[in-house]
PDB file of N, CA and C in Angstrom:
ATOM      1  N   MET A 158     108.157 108.804 116.358  1.00  0.00           N
ATOM      2  CA  MET A 158     106.833 108.238 116.570  1.00  0.00           C
ATOM      3  C   MET A 158     106.145 108.126 115.211  1.00  0.00           C
ATOM      4  N   LYS A 159     105.736 106.930 114.878  1.00  0.00           N
ATOM      5  CA  LYS A 159     105.042 106.687 113.619  1.00  0.00           C
ATOM      6  C   LYS A 159     103.548 106.609 113.881  1.00  0.00           C
ATOM      7  N   LEU A 160     102.770 107.380 113.097  1.00  0.00           N
ATOM      8  CA  LEU A 160     101.317 107.353 113.212  1.00  0.00           C
ATOM      9  C   LEU A 160     100.733 106.492 112.105  1.00  0.00           C
ATOM     10  N   ILE A 161      99.724 105.708 112.469  1.00  0.00           N
ATOM     11  CA  ILE A 161      99.054 104.789 111.551  1.00  0.00           C
ATOM     12  C   ILE A 161      97.585 105.198 111.451  1.00  0.00           C
ATOM     13  N   LEU A 162      97.049 105.178 110.232  1.00  0.00           N
ATOM     14  CA  LEU A 162      95.627 105.475 110.044  1.00  0.00           C
ATOM     15  C   LEU A 162      94.801 104.378 110.703  1.00  0.00           C
ATOM     16  N   LEU A 163      93.977 104.781 111.648  1.00  0.00           N
ATOM     17  CA  LEU A 163      93.076 103.837 112.312  1.00  0.00           C
ATOM     18  C   LEU A 163      91.812 103.635 111.486  1.00  0.00           C
ATOM     19  N   LYS A 164      91.195 104.750 111.082  1.00  0.00           N
ATOM     20  CA  LYS A 164      89.921 104.645 110.367  1.00  0.00           C
ATOM     21  C   LYS A 164      89.573 105.992 109.753  1.00  0.00           C
ATOM     22  N   THR A 165      88.859 105.922 108.645  1.00  0.00           N
ATOM     23  CA  THR A 165      88.291 107.108 108.013  1.00  0.00           C
ATOM     24  C   THR A 165      86.802 107.138 108.329  1.00  0.00           C
ATOM     25  N   PHE A 166      86.319 108.279 108.772  1.00  0.00           N
ATOM     26  CA  PHE A 166      84.927 108.433 109.182  1.00  0.00           C
ATOM     27  C   PHE A 166      84.198 109.347 108.214  1.00  0.00           C
ATOM     28  N   SER A 167      82.907 109.138 108.073  1.00  0.00           N
ATOM     29  CA  SER A 167      82.127 109.948 107.137  1.00  0.00           C
ATOM     30  C   SER A 167      81.794 111.324 107.694  1.00  0.00           C
ATOM     31  N   THR A 168      81.836 111.467 109.028  1.00  0.00           N
ATOM     32  CA  THR A 168      81.563 112.776 109.636  1.00  0.00           C
ATOM     33  C   THR A 168      82.619 113.094 110.685  1.00  0.00           C
ATOM     34  N   VAL A 169      82.840 114.381 110.889  1.00  0.00           N
ATOM     35  CA  VAL A 169      83.762 114.823 111.932  1.00  0.00           C
ATOM     36  C   VAL A 169      83.216 114.437 113.302  1.00  0.00           C
ATOM     37  N   PHE A 170      81.901 114.518 113.468  1.00  0.00           N
ATOM     38  CA  PHE A 170      81.284 114.155 114.743  1.00  0.00           C
ATOM     39  C   PHE A 170      81.627 112.719 115.135  1.00  0.00           C
ATOM     40  N   GLU A 171      81.522 111.805 114.176  1.00  0.00           N
ATOM     41  CA  GLU A 171      81.830 110.399 114.446  1.00  0.00           C
ATOM     42  C   GLU A 171      83.302 110.236 114.815  1.00  0.00           C
ATOM     43  N   ALA A 172      84.181 110.908 114.086  1.00  0.00           N
ATOM     44  CA  ALA A 172      85.616 110.833 114.373  1.00  0.00           C
ATOM     45  C   ALA A 172      85.922 111.383 115.763  1.00  0.00           C
ATOM     46  N   GLU A 173      85.304 112.500 116.127  1.00  0.00           N
ATOM     47  CA  GLU A 173      85.521 113.086 117.453  1.00  0.00           C
ATOM     48  C   GLU A 173      85.020 112.167 118.556  1.00  0.00           C
ATOM     49  N   SER A 174      83.905 111.500 118.322  1.00  0.00           N
ATOM     50  CA  SER A 174      83.361 110.571 119.318  1.00  0.00           C
ATOM     51  C   SER A 174      84.336 109.427 119.584  1.00  0.00           C
ATOM     52  N   ILE A 175      84.882 108.858 118.522  1.00  0.00           N
ATOM     53  CA  ILE A 175      85.843 107.766 118.676  1.00  0.00           C
ATOM     54  C   ILE A 175      87.130 108.280 119.307  1.00  0.00           C
ATOM     55  N   LYS A 176      87.558 109.467 118.925  1.00  0.00           N
ATOM     56  CA  LYS A 176      88.760 110.071 119.512  1.00  0.00           C
ATOM     57  C   LYS A 176      88.601 110.184 121.028  1.00  0.00           C
ATOM     58  N   ASN A 177      87.433 110.643 121.476  1.00  0.00           N
ATOM     59  CA  ASN A 177      87.168 110.762 122.911  1.00  0.00           C
ATOM     60  C   ASN A 177      87.151 109.401 123.596  1.00  0.00           C
ATOM     61  N   LEU A 178      86.582 108.411 122.939  1.00  0.00           N
ATOM     62  CA  LEU A 178      86.547 107.062 123.496  1.00  0.00           C
ATOM     63  C   LEU A 178      87.961 106.499 123.644  1.00  0.00           C
ATOM     64  N   LEU A 179      88.782 106.688 122.620  1.00  0.00           N
ATOM     65  CA  LEU A 179      90.170 106.220 122.681  1.00  0.00           C
ATOM     66  C   LEU A 179      90.923 106.914 123.810  1.00  0.00           C
ATOM     67  N   GLU A 180      90.717 108.215 123.943  1.00  0.00           N
ATOM     68  CA  GLU A 180      91.393 108.973 124.992  1.00  0.00           C
ATOM     69  C   GLU A 180      91.013 108.451 126.375  1.00  0.00           C
ATOM     70  N   ALA A 181      89.740 108.082 126.545  1.00  0.00           N
ATOM     71  CA  ALA A 181      89.283 107.523 127.819  1.00  0.00           C
ATOM     72  C   ALA A 181      89.984 106.205 128.131  1.00  0.00           C
ATOM     73  N   GLU A 182      90.437 105.512 127.085  1.00  0.00           N
ATOM     74  CA  GLU A 182      91.157 104.245 127.248  1.00  0.00           C
ATOM     75  C   GLU A 182      92.675 104.448 127.293  1.00  0.00           C
ATOM     76  N   GLY A 183      93.111 105.708 127.299  1.00  0.00           N
ATOM     77  CA  GLY A 183      94.536 106.005 127.396  1.00  0.00           C
ATOM     78  C   GLY A 183      95.278 106.005 126.073  1.00  0.00           C
ATOM     79  N   ILE A 184      94.540 106.054 124.966  1.00  0.00           N
ATOM     80  CA  ILE A 184      95.162 106.056 123.639  1.00  0.00           C
ATOM     81  C   ILE A 184      95.018 107.447 123.038  1.00  0.00           C
ATOM     82  N   LYS A 185      96.148 108.081 122.783  1.00  0.00           N
ATOM     83  CA  LYS A 185      96.124 109.397 122.149  1.00  0.00           C
ATOM     84  C   LYS A 185      95.997 109.217 120.649  1.00  0.00           C
ATOM     85  N   SER A 186      95.244 110.120 120.027  1.00  0.00           N
ATOM     86  CA  SER A 186      95.057 110.052 118.578  1.00  0.00           C
ATOM     87  C   SER A 186      95.133 111.449 117.989  1.00  0.00           C
ATOM     88  N   VAL A 187      95.342 111.474 116.690  1.00  0.00           N
ATOM     89  CA  VAL A 187      95.385 112.725 115.938  1.00  0.00           C
ATOM     90  C   VAL A 187      94.295 112.646 114.885  1.00  0.00           C
ATOM     91  N   MET A 188      93.489 113.709 114.805  1.00  0.00           N
ATOM     92  CA  MET A 188      92.411 113.729 113.822  1.00  0.00           C
ATOM     93  C   MET A 188      92.760 114.694 112.697  1.00  0.00           C
ATOM     94  N   HIS A 189      92.518 114.256 111.480  1.00  0.00           N
ATOM     95  CA  HIS A 189      92.668 115.101 110.299  1.00  0.00           C
ATOM     96  C   HIS A 189      91.302 115.188 109.648  1.00  0.00           C
ATOM     97  N   THR A 190      90.810 116.414 109.457  1.00  0.00           N
ATOM     98  CA  THR A 190      89.500 116.588 108.831  1.00  0.00           C
ATOM     99  C   THR A 190      89.659 116.967 107.372  1.00  0.00           C
ATOM    100  N   SER A 191      88.683 116.597 106.586  1.00  0.00           N
ATOM    101  CA  SER A 191      88.741 116.870 105.152  1.00  0.00           C
ATOM    102  C   SER A 191      88.348 118.296 104.812  1.00  0.00           C
ATOM    103  N   LEU A 192      87.621 118.944 105.697  1.00  0.00           N
ATOM    104  CA  LEU A 192      87.186 120.318 105.438  1.00  0.00           C
ATOM    105  C   LEU A 192      87.576 121.219 106.601  1.00  0.00           C
ATOM    106  N   PRO A 193      88.665 121.962 106.482  1.00  0.00           N
ATOM    107  CA  PRO A 193      89.043 122.861 107.578  1.00  0.00           C
ATOM    108  C   PRO A 193      87.947 123.888 107.830  1.00  0.00           C
ATOM    109  N   GLY A 194      87.678 124.145 109.091  1.00  0.00           N
ATOM    110  CA  GLY A 194      86.625 125.096 109.437  1.00  0.00           C
ATOM    111  C   GLY A 194      85.247 124.623 109.048  1.00  0.00           C
ATOM    112  N   SER A 195      85.007 123.324 109.168  1.00  0.00           N
ATOM    113  CA  SER A 195      83.750 122.765 108.674  1.00  0.00           C
ATOM    114  C   SER A 195      82.638 122.743 109.711  1.00  0.00           C
ATOM    115  N   THR A 196      82.745 123.573 110.732  1.00  0.00           N
ATOM    116  CA  THR A 196      81.641 123.642 111.686  1.00  0.00           C
ATOM    117  C   THR A 196      80.932 124.969 111.510  1.00  0.00           C
ATOM    118  N   GLY A 197      79.714 125.013 111.897  1.00  0.00           N
ATOM    119  CA  GLY A 197      78.938 126.238 111.745  1.00  0.00           C
ATOM    120  C   GLY A 197      77.478 125.955 111.935  1.00  0.00           C
ATOM    121  N   GLU A 198      76.632 126.750 111.297  1.00  0.00           N
ATOM    122  CA  GLU A 198      75.199 126.601 111.519  1.00  0.00           C
ATOM    123  C   GLU A 198      74.657 125.263 111.046  1.00  0.00           C
ATOM    124  N   PHE A 199      75.383 124.586 110.165  1.00  0.00           N
ATOM    125  CA  PHE A 199      74.928 123.290 109.664  1.00  0.00           C
ATOM    126  C   PHE A 199      75.562 122.132 110.422  1.00  0.00           C
ATOM    127  N   GLY A 200      76.334 122.421 111.464  1.00  0.00           N
ATOM    128  CA  GLY A 200      76.982 121.368 112.238  1.00  0.00           C
ATOM    129  C   GLY A 200      78.262 120.909 111.580  1.00  0.00           C
ATOM    130  N   ASN A 201      78.757 119.785 112.039  1.00  0.00           N
ATOM    131  CA  ASN A 201      79.995 119.227 111.500  1.00  0.00           C
ATOM    132  C   ASN A 201      79.707 118.525 110.186  1.00  0.00           C
ATOM    133  N   ILE A 202      80.336 119.002 109.130  1.00  0.00           N
ATOM    134  CA  ILE A 202      80.179 118.362 107.833  1.00  0.00           C
ATOM    135  C   ILE A 202      81.536 117.873 107.375  1.00  0.00           C
ATOM    136  N   GLY A 203      81.535 116.992 106.422  1.00  0.00           N
ATOM    137  CA  GLY A 203      82.794 116.445 105.946  1.00  0.00           C
ATOM    138  C   GLY A 203      83.234 115.293 106.822  1.00  0.00           C
ATOM    139  N   GLY A 204      84.285 114.654 106.401  1.00  0.00           N
ATOM    140  CA  GLY A 204      84.761 113.485 107.109  1.00  0.00           C
ATOM    141  C   GLY A 204      86.000 113.765 107.927  1.00  0.00           C
ATOM    142  N   GLY A 205      86.492 112.711 108.541  1.00  0.00           N
ATOM    143  CA  GLY A 205      87.691 112.823 109.345  1.00  0.00           C
ATOM    144  C   GLY A 205      88.436 111.508 109.381  1.00  0.00           C
ATOM    145  N   GLU A 206      89.726 111.602 109.614  1.00  0.00           N
ATOM    146  CA  GLU A 206      90.577 110.421 109.757  1.00  0.00           C
ATOM    147  C   GLU A 206      91.221 110.466 111.127  1.00  0.00           C
ATOM    148  N   LEU A 207      91.322 109.302 111.758  1.00  0.00           N
ATOM    149  CA  LEU A 207      91.998 109.206 113.047  1.00  0.00           C
ATOM    150  C   LEU A 207      93.269 108.400 112.889  1.00  0.00           C
ATOM    151  N   TYR A 208      94.343 108.937 113.437  1.00  0.00           N
ATOM    152  CA  TYR A 208      95.643 108.279 113.434  1.00  0.00           C
ATOM    153  C   TYR A 208      96.059 108.014 114.870  1.00  0.00           C
ATOM    154  N   VAL A 209      96.678 106.862 115.101  1.00  0.00           N
ATOM    155  CA  VAL A 209      97.203 106.520 116.419  1.00  0.00           C
ATOM    156  C   VAL A 209      98.646 106.062 116.275  1.00  0.00           C
ATOM    157  N   LYS A 210      99.348 106.045 117.404  1.00  0.00           N
ATOM    158  CA  LYS A 210     100.726 105.558 117.388  1.00  0.00           C
ATOM    159  C   LYS A 210     100.746 104.089 116.985  1.00  0.00           C
ATOM    160  N   GLU A 211     101.804 103.721 116.298  1.00  0.00           N
ATOM    161  CA  GLU A 211     101.939 102.354 115.796  1.00  0.00           C
ATOM    162  C   GLU A 211     101.759 101.322 116.907  1.00  0.00           C
ATOM    163  N   GLU A 212     102.297 101.598 118.081  1.00  0.00           N
ATOM    164  CA  GLU A 212     102.200 100.622 119.169  1.00  0.00           C
ATOM    165  C   GLU A 212     100.793 100.529 119.759  1.00  0.00           C
ATOM    166  N   ASP A 213      99.917 101.474 119.447  1.00  0.00           N
ATOM    167  CA  ASP A 213      98.546 101.464 119.963  1.00  0.00           C
ATOM    168  C   ASP A 213      97.516 100.955 118.956  1.00  0.00           C
ATOM    169  N   ILE A 214      97.932 100.676 117.734  1.00  0.00           N
ATOM    170  CA  ILE A 214      96.975 100.396 116.659  1.00  0.00           C
ATOM    171  C   ILE A 214      96.095  99.173 116.950  1.00  0.00           C
ATOM    172  N   ASP A 215      96.669  98.098 117.464  1.00  0.00           N
ATOM    173  CA  ASP A 215      95.878  96.887 117.712  1.00  0.00           C
ATOM    174  C   ASP A 215      94.803  97.123 118.772  1.00  0.00           C
ATOM    175  N   HIS A 216      95.181  97.760 119.865  1.00  0.00           N
ATOM    176  CA  HIS A 216      94.217  98.038 120.932  1.00  0.00           C
ATOM    177  C   HIS A 216      93.142  99.000 120.433  1.00  0.00           C
ATOM    178  N   ALA A 217      93.539 100.008 119.672  1.00  0.00           N
ATOM    179  CA  ALA A 217      92.577 100.974 119.130  1.00  0.00           C
ATOM    180  C   ALA A 217      91.579 100.290 118.198  1.00  0.00           C
ATOM    181  N   LYS A 218      92.057  99.376 117.363  1.00  0.00           N
ATOM    182  CA  LYS A 218      91.160  98.647 116.457  1.00  0.00           C
ATOM    183  C   LYS A 218      90.154  97.818 117.243  1.00  0.00           C
ATOM    184  N   GLU A 219      90.599  97.190 118.321  1.00  0.00           N
ATOM    185  CA  GLU A 219      89.695  96.399 119.155  1.00  0.00           C
ATOM    186  C   GLU A 219      88.585  97.273 119.730  1.00  0.00           C
ATOM    187  N   ILE A 220      88.949  98.461 120.181  1.00  0.00           N
ATOM    188  CA  ILE A 220      87.967  99.378 120.759  1.00  0.00           C
ATOM    189  C   ILE A 220      86.944  99.792 119.707  1.00  0.00           C
ATOM    190  N   VAL A 221      87.412 100.148 118.521  1.00  0.00           N
ATOM    191  CA  VAL A 221      86.504 100.571 117.448  1.00  0.00           C
ATOM    192  C   VAL A 221      85.583  99.425 117.048  1.00  0.00           C
ATOM    193  N   GLU A 222      86.112  98.213 116.971  1.00  0.00           N
ATOM    194  CA  GLU A 222      85.305  97.055 116.567  1.00  0.00           C
ATOM    195  C   GLU A 222      84.191  96.759 117.563  1.00  0.00           C
ATOM    196  N   THR A 223      84.403  97.049 118.831  1.00  0.00           N
ATOM    197  CA  THR A 223      83.382  96.751 119.837  1.00  0.00           C
ATOM    198  C   THR A 223      82.160  97.645 119.710  1.00  0.00           C
ATOM    199  N   ILE A 224      82.301  98.800 119.067  1.00  0.00           N
ATOM    200  CA  ILE A 224      81.152  99.707 118.956  1.00  0.00           C
ATOM    201  C   ILE A 224      80.537  99.715 117.567  1.00  0.00           C
ATOM    202  N   GLU A 225      81.111  98.994 116.631  1.00  0.00           N
ATOM    203  CA  GLU A 225      80.544  98.962 115.277  1.00  0.00           C
ATOM    204  C   GLU A 225      79.549  97.842 115.124  1.00  0.00           C
TER     205      GLU A 225
END
């Protein structure tokens, strides 16, 4: 299974929101955050990247484009 970078997000919160939206559409994704353990009293800081399976990339891009 080959994973393709879907998008880089400026916050973990934004990446998690899109991850949940993709999951609701049946697309599994993997999130990589730039700051491990970046949650706490200041909330989610740092960015995140979402990766999806190669066969899902086109549909995932369409979903992301509809909310931007």
